[in-house]
Coordinates of C-alpha atoms in Angstrom, one line a residue:
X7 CA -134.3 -46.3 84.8
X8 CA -132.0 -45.7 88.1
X9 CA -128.8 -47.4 88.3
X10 CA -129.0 -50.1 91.0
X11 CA -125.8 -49.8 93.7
X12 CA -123.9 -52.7 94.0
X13 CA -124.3 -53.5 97.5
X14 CA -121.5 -56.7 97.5
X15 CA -118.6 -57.0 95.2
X16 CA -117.5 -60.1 93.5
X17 CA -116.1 -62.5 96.2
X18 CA -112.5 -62.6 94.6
X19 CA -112.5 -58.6 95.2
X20 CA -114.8 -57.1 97.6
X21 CA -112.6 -53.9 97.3
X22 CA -114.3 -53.1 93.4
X23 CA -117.1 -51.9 95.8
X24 CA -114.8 -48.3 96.5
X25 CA -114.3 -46.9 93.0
X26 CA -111.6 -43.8 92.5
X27 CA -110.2 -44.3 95.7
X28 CA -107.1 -46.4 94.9
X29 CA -104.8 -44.7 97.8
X30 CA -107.0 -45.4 100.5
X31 CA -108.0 -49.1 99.0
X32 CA -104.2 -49.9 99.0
X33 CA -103.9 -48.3 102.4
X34 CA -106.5 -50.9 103.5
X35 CA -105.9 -53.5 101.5
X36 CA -102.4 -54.0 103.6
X37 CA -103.5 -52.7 107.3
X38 CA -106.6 -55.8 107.3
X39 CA -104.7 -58.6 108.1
X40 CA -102.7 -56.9 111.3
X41 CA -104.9 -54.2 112.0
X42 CA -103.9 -51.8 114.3
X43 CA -106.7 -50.4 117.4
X44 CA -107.9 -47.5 115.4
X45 CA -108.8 -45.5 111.8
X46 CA -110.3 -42.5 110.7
X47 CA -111.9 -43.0 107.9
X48 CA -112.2 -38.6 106.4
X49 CA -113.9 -37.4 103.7
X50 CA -117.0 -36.0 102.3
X51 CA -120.0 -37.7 101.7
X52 CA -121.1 -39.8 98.7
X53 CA -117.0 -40.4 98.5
X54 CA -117.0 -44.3 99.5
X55 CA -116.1 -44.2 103.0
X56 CA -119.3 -45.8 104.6
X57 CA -118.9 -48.9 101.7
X58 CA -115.1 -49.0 102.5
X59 CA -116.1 -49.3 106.0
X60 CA -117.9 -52.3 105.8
X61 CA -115.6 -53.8 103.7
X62 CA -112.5 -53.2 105.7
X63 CA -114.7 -54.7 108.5
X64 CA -115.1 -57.9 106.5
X65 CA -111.8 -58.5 105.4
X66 CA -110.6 -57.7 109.2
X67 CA -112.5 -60.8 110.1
X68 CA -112.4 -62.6 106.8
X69 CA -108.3 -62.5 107.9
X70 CA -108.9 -65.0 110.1
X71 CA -110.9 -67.6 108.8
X72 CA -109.7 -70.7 107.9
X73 CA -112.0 -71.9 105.0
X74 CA -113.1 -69.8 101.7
X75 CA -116.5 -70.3 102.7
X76 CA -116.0 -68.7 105.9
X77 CA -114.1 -66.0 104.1
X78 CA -117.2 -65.3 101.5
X79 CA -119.8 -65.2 104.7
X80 CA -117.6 -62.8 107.0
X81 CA -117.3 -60.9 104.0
X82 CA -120.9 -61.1 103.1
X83 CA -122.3 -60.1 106.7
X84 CA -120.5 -57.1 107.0
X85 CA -121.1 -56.1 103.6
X86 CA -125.2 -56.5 104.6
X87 CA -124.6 -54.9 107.8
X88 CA -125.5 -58.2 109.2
X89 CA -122.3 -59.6 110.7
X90 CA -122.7 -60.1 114.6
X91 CA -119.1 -58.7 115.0
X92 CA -119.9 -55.3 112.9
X93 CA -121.2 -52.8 115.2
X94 CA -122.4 -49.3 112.9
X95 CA -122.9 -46.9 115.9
X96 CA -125.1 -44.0 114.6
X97 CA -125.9 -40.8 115.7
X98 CA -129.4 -40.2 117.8
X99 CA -129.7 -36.8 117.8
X100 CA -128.1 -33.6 116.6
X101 CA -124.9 -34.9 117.5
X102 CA -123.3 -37.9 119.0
X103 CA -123.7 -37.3 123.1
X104 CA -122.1 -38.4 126.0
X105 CA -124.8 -41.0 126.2
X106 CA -123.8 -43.1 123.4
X107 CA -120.4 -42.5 124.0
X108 CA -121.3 -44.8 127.0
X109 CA -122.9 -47.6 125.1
X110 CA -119.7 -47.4 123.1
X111 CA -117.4 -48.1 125.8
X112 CA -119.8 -51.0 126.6
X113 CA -120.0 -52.5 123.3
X114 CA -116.0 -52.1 123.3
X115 CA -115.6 -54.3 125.9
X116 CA -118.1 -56.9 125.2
X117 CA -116.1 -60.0 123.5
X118 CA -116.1 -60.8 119.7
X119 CA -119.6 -63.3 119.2
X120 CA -117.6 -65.5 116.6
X121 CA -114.1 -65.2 116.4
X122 CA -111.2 -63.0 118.1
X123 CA -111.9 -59.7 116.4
X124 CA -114.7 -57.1 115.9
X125 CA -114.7 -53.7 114.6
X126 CA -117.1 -50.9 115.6
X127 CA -118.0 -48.3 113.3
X128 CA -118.3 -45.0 114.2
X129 CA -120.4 -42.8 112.0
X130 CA -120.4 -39.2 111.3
X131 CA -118.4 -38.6 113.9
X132 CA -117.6 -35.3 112.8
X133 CA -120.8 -34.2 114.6
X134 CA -119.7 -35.6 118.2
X135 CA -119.9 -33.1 121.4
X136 CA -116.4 -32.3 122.7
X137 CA -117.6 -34.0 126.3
X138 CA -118.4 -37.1 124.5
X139 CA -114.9 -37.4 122.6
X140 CA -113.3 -36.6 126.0
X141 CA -115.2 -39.9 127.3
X142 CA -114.5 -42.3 123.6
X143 CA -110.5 -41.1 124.2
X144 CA -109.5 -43.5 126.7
X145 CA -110.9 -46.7 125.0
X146 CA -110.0 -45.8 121.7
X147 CA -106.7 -45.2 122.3
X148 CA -106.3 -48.7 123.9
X149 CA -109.5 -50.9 123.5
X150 CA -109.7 -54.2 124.6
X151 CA -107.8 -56.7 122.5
X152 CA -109.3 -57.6 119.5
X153 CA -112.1 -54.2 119.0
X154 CA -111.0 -52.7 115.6
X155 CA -112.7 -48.9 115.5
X156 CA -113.3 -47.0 112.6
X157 CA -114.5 -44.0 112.9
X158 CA -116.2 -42.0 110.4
X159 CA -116.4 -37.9 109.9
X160 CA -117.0 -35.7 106.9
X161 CA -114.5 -33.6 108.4
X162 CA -112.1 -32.8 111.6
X163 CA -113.3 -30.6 113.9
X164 CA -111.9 -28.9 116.9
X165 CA -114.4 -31.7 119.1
X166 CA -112.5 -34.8 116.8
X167 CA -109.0 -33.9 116.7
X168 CA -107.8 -35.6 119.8
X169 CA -109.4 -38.7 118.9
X170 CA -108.1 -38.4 115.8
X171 CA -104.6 -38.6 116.9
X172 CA -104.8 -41.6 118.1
X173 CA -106.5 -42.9 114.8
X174 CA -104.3 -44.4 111.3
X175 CA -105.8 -41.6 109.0
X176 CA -107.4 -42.6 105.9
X177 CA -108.6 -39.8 103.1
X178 CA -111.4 -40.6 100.7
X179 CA -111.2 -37.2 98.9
X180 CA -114.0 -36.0 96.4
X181 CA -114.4 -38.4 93.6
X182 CA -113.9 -36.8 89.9
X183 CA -117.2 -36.2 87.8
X184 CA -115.3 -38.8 85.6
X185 CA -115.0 -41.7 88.4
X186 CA -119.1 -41.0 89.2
X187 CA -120.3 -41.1 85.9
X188 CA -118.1 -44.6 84.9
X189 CA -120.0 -45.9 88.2
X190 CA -123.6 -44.6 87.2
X191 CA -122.4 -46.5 83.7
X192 CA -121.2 -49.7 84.9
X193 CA -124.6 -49.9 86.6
X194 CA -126.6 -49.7 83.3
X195 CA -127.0 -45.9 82.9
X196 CA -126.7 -44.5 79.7
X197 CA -123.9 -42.7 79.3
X198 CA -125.1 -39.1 78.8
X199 CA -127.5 -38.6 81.3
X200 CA -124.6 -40.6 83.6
X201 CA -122.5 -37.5 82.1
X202 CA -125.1 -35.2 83.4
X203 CA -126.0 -36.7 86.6
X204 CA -122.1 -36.6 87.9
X205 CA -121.7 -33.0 86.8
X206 CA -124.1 -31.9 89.5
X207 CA -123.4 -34.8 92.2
X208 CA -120.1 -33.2 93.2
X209 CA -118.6 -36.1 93.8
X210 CA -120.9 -38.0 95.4
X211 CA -121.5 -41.4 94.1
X212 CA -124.7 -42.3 96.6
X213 CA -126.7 -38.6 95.3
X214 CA -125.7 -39.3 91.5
X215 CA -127.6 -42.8 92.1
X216 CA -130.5 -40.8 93.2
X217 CA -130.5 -37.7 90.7
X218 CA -130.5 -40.6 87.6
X219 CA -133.8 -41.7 88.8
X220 CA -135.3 -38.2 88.7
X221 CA -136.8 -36.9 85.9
X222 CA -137.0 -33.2 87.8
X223 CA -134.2 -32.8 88.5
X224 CA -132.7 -31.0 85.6
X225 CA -135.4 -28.4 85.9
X226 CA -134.5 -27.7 89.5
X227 CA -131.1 -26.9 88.7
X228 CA -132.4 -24.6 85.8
X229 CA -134.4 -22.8 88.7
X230 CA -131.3 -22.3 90.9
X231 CA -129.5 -20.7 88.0
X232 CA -132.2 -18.5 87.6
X233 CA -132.3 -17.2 91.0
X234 CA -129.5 -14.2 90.1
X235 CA -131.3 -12.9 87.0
X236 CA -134.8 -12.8 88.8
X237 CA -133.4 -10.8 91.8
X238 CA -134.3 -7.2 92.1
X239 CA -132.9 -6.4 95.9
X240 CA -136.0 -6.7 97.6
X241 CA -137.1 -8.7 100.6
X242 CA -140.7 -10.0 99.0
X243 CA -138.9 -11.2 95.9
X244 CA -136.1 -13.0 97.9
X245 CA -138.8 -14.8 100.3
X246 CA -140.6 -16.1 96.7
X247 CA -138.1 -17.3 95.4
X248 CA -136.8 -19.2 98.6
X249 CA -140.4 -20.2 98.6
X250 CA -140.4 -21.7 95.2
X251 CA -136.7 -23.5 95.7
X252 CA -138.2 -25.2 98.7
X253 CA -141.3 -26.6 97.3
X254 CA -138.6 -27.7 94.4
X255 CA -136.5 -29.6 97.1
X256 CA -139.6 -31.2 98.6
X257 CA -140.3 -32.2 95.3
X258 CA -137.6 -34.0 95.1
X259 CA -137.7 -36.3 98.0
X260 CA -140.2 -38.3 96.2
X261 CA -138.0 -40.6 94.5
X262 CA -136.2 -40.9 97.8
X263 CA -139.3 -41.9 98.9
X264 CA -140.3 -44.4 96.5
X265 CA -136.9 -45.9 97.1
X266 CA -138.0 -46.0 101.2
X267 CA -141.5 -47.6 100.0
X268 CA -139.9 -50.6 98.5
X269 CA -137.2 -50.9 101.5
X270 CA -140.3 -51.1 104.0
X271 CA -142.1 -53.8 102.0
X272 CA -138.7 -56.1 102.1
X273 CA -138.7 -55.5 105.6
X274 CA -142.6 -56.7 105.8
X275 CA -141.8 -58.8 104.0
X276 CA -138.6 -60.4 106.2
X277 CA -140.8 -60.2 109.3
X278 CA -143.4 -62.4 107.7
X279 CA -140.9 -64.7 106.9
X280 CA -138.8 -64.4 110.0
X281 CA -141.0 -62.7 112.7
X282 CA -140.3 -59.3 114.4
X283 CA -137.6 -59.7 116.6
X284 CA -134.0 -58.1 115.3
X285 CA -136.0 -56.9 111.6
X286 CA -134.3 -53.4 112.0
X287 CA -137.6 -51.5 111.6
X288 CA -137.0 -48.9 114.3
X289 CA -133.0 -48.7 112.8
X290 CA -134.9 -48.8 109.2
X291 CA -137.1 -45.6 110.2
X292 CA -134.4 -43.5 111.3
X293 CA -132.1 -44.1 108.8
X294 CA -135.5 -42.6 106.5
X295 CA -135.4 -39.9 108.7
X296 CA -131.5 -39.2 108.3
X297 CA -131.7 -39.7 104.3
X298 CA -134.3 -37.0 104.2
X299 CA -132.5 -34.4 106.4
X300 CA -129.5 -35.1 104.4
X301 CA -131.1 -34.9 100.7
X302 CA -132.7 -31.5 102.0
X303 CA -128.8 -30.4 102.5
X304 CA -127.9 -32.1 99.1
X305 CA -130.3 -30.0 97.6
X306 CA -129.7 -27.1 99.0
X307 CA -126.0 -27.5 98.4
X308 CA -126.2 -28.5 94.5
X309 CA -128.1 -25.2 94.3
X310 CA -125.9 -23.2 95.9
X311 CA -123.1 -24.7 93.8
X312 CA -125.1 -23.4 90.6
X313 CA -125.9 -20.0 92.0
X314 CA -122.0 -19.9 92.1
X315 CA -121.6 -21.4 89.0
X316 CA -123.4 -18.1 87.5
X317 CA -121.7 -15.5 89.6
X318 CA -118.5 -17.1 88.6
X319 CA -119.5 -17.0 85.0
X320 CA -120.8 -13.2 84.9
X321 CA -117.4 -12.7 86.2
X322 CA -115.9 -14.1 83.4
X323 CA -117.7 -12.3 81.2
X324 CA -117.2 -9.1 82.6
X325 CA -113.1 -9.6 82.9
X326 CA -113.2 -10.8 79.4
X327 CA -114.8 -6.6 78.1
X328 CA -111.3 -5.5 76.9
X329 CA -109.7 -3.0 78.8
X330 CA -109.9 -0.1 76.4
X331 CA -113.9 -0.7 76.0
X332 CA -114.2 -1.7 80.1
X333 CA -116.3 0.5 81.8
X334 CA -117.0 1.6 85.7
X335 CA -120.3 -0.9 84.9
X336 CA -118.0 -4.0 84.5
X337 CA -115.7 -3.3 87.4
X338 CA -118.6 -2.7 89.9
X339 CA -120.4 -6.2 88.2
X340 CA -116.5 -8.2 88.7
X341 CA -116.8 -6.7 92.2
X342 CA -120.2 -7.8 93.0
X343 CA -119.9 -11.4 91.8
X344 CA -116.4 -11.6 94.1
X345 CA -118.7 -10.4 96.8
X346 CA -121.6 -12.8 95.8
X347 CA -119.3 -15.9 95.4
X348 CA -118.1 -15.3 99.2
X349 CA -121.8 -15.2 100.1
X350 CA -122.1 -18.2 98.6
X351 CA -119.5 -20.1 100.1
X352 CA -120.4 -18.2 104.0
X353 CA -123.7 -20.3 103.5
X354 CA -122.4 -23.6 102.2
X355 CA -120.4 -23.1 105.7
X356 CA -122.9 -22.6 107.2
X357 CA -124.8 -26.1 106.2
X358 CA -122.5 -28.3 108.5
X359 CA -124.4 -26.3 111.4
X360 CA -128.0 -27.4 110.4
X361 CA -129.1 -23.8 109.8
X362 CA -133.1 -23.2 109.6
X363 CA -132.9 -23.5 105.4
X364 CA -135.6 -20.5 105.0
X365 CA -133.8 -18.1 107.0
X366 CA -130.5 -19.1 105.2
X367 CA -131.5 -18.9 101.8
X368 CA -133.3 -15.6 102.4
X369 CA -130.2 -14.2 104.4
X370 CA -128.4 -15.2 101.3
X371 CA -130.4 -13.9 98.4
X372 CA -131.1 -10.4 100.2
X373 CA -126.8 -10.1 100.0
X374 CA -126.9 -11.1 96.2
X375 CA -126.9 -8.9 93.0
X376 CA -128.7 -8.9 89.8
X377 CA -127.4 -11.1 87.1
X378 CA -127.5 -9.6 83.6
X379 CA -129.3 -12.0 81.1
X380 CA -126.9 -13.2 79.2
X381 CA -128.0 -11.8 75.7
X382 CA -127.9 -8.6 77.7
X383 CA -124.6 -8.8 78.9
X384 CA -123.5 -9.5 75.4
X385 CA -125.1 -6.1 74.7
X386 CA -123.1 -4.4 77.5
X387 CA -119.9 -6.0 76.4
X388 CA -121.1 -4.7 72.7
X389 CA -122.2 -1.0 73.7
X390 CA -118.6 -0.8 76.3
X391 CA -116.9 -1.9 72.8
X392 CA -119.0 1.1 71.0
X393 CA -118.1 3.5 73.8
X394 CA -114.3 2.5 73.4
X395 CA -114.1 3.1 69.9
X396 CA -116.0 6.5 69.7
X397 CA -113.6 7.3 72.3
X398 CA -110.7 6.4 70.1
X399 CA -111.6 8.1 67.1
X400 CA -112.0 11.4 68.9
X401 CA -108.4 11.1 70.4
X402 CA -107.5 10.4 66.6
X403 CA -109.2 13.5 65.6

């Protein structure tokens, strides 16, 4: 069984919503009831961000209200991404473009619907063209009185960082294996496979959440630790392998799919109830679409992660042949996994640029060595020893 996110907090504490990010909690915690015009909300994904944002946005107009109920429904909406004075602005394309940029500036301007505030949310941001940040800067430097942005990005980019000076900066760094696991836990997982689930998440609450729900997913990670035994330096055998890691990672969207199923019979279900107009199905179907795209990255990033998880450890294992028994064989094996593992991290680089994932994989794997076994490298380190010895006894004799 899948842990279940908490999608509102306990009414006395929305903020339990963030876990492991105590700094930028307390950061928030004090800027909600006088907030200033901007924040930049920075940090990887899966690290609490998106959640934070929503509840910053509620207590920014909770602030205000005069009655605990009124407090408990601004807090609520936002939370549901129902609040008429919560905008989440989301990218269309690629990137953000100087279109929406326009529809920004519009929505800026428009008047709160309920009270005197309302915040627009600006997501991934990290992705927005350099002439659309050139048309945001005016009006999120000084917005009508009242608009609250928060804006959103993975990272900062050369396109962001002029925006971002005129933003409060807010980190939500990595969260620890520990933090993710104590989430998964809280949420009714059992402890181990929460344990195993956060090691691979890297920090990322939201893909944990997924990963305990599927049952494949330890033998996909098996497969990408695989990869640097199995290669043998030739094209045919990289494009095989690429092909078998991809059929894995489609695999893999199926509980991301079964999660969509049951999200599209709510929303039937709502528009029974309700009728069509503002049900979210169009918003519903491409936020599908952006979940997908992302889990392919996920994937492909947790694999890479492994793959240098190996390298790393065949380094190890090579530095720790003693010196006398060391051999040219375990210098040239340190040197090839020093020159894997920055292979590695030129394609995890290269993710945040939507590469075509066949071509990068295979680009990668064709630059890669040959990973002993590792019963054979403990027959290497054994032999070197062997070597060392005889050595020494002749200079004895």
């Amino acid at each position: 069984m899948s842990p279940q996110p908490s999608t509102a907090a306990p009414q006395d504490d929305p903020w339990r919503a963030v876990p492991g990010q105590d700094r930028a909690v307390a950061q928030l915690r004090a800027a909600a009831p006088e907030p200033v015009h901007a924040y930049l909300f920075i940090g990887p994904p899966g690290s609490g961000k998106q959640v934070a944002a929503r509840v910053f946005a509620g207590e920014v107009l909770a602030a205000t209200a005069a009655t605990s109920e009124a407090v408990a429904r601004h807090r609520g909406l936002a939370a549901a991404d129902q609040h008429p004075d919560v905008t989440v602005v989301r990218r269309e394309g690629a990137s953000i473009q100087v279109r929406q940029a326009a529809e920004i500036v519009r929505l800026a301007s428009m008047k709160p619907v309920e009270g005197a505030r309302k915040v627009l949310i600006l997501d991934e941001f990290h992705l927005v063209a350099d002439a659309t940040a050139g048309k945001l800067l005016k009006t999120v430097e000084e917005p009508p009185g009242g608009t609250v942005f928060v804006v959103l990005a993975d990272d900062l980019p050369g396109e962001l960082v002029t925006i971002a000076s005129r933003c409060v900066p807010v980190e939500f760094p990595s969260l620890t294996a520990e933090v993710v696991a104590a989430e998964l836990v809280g949420e009714g997982l059992d402890p181990r496979r929460a344990e195993q689930v956060a090691r691979v998440a890297h920090g990322d609450v939201d893909r944990a959440r997924l990963l305990a729900g599927d049952e494949r997913f330890a033998v996909r990670v098996e497969a990408w630790r695989a990869v640097g035994g199995r290669l043998d330096g030739t094209g045919a055998m990289a494009a095989d392998i690429v092909a078998e890691l991809r059929a894995a990672i489609d695999d893999a969207a199926a509980t991301l799919q079964d999660r969509h199923a049951v999200e599209i019979a709510e929303l039937d279900e709502r528009i029974e109830r309700y009728g069509q107009r503002g049900a979210g199905g169009r918003q519903l179907e491409e936020s599908h679409r952006r979940q997908l795209r992302r889990l392919r990255t996920d994937e492909v990033r947790m694999g890479l992660g492994e793959l240098a998880h190996t390298y790393r450890d065949h380094m190890v294992a090579a530095a720790a042949v003693p010196a006398l028994a060391a051999g040219p064989d375990e210098a040239a094996r340190i040197d090839g996994a020093a020159r894997a593992l920055a292979a590695i991290n030129d394609a995890l680089d290269a993710l945040v640029r939507n590469p075509n994932e066949e071509l990068l994989l295979q680009a990668l794997l064709l630059r890669l060595p040959r990973v002993r076994a590792g019963a054979a490298q403990e027959e290497a380190v054994a032999a070197s020893s062997m070597r060392a010895s005889a050595g020494t006894g002749r200079e004895n004799r």
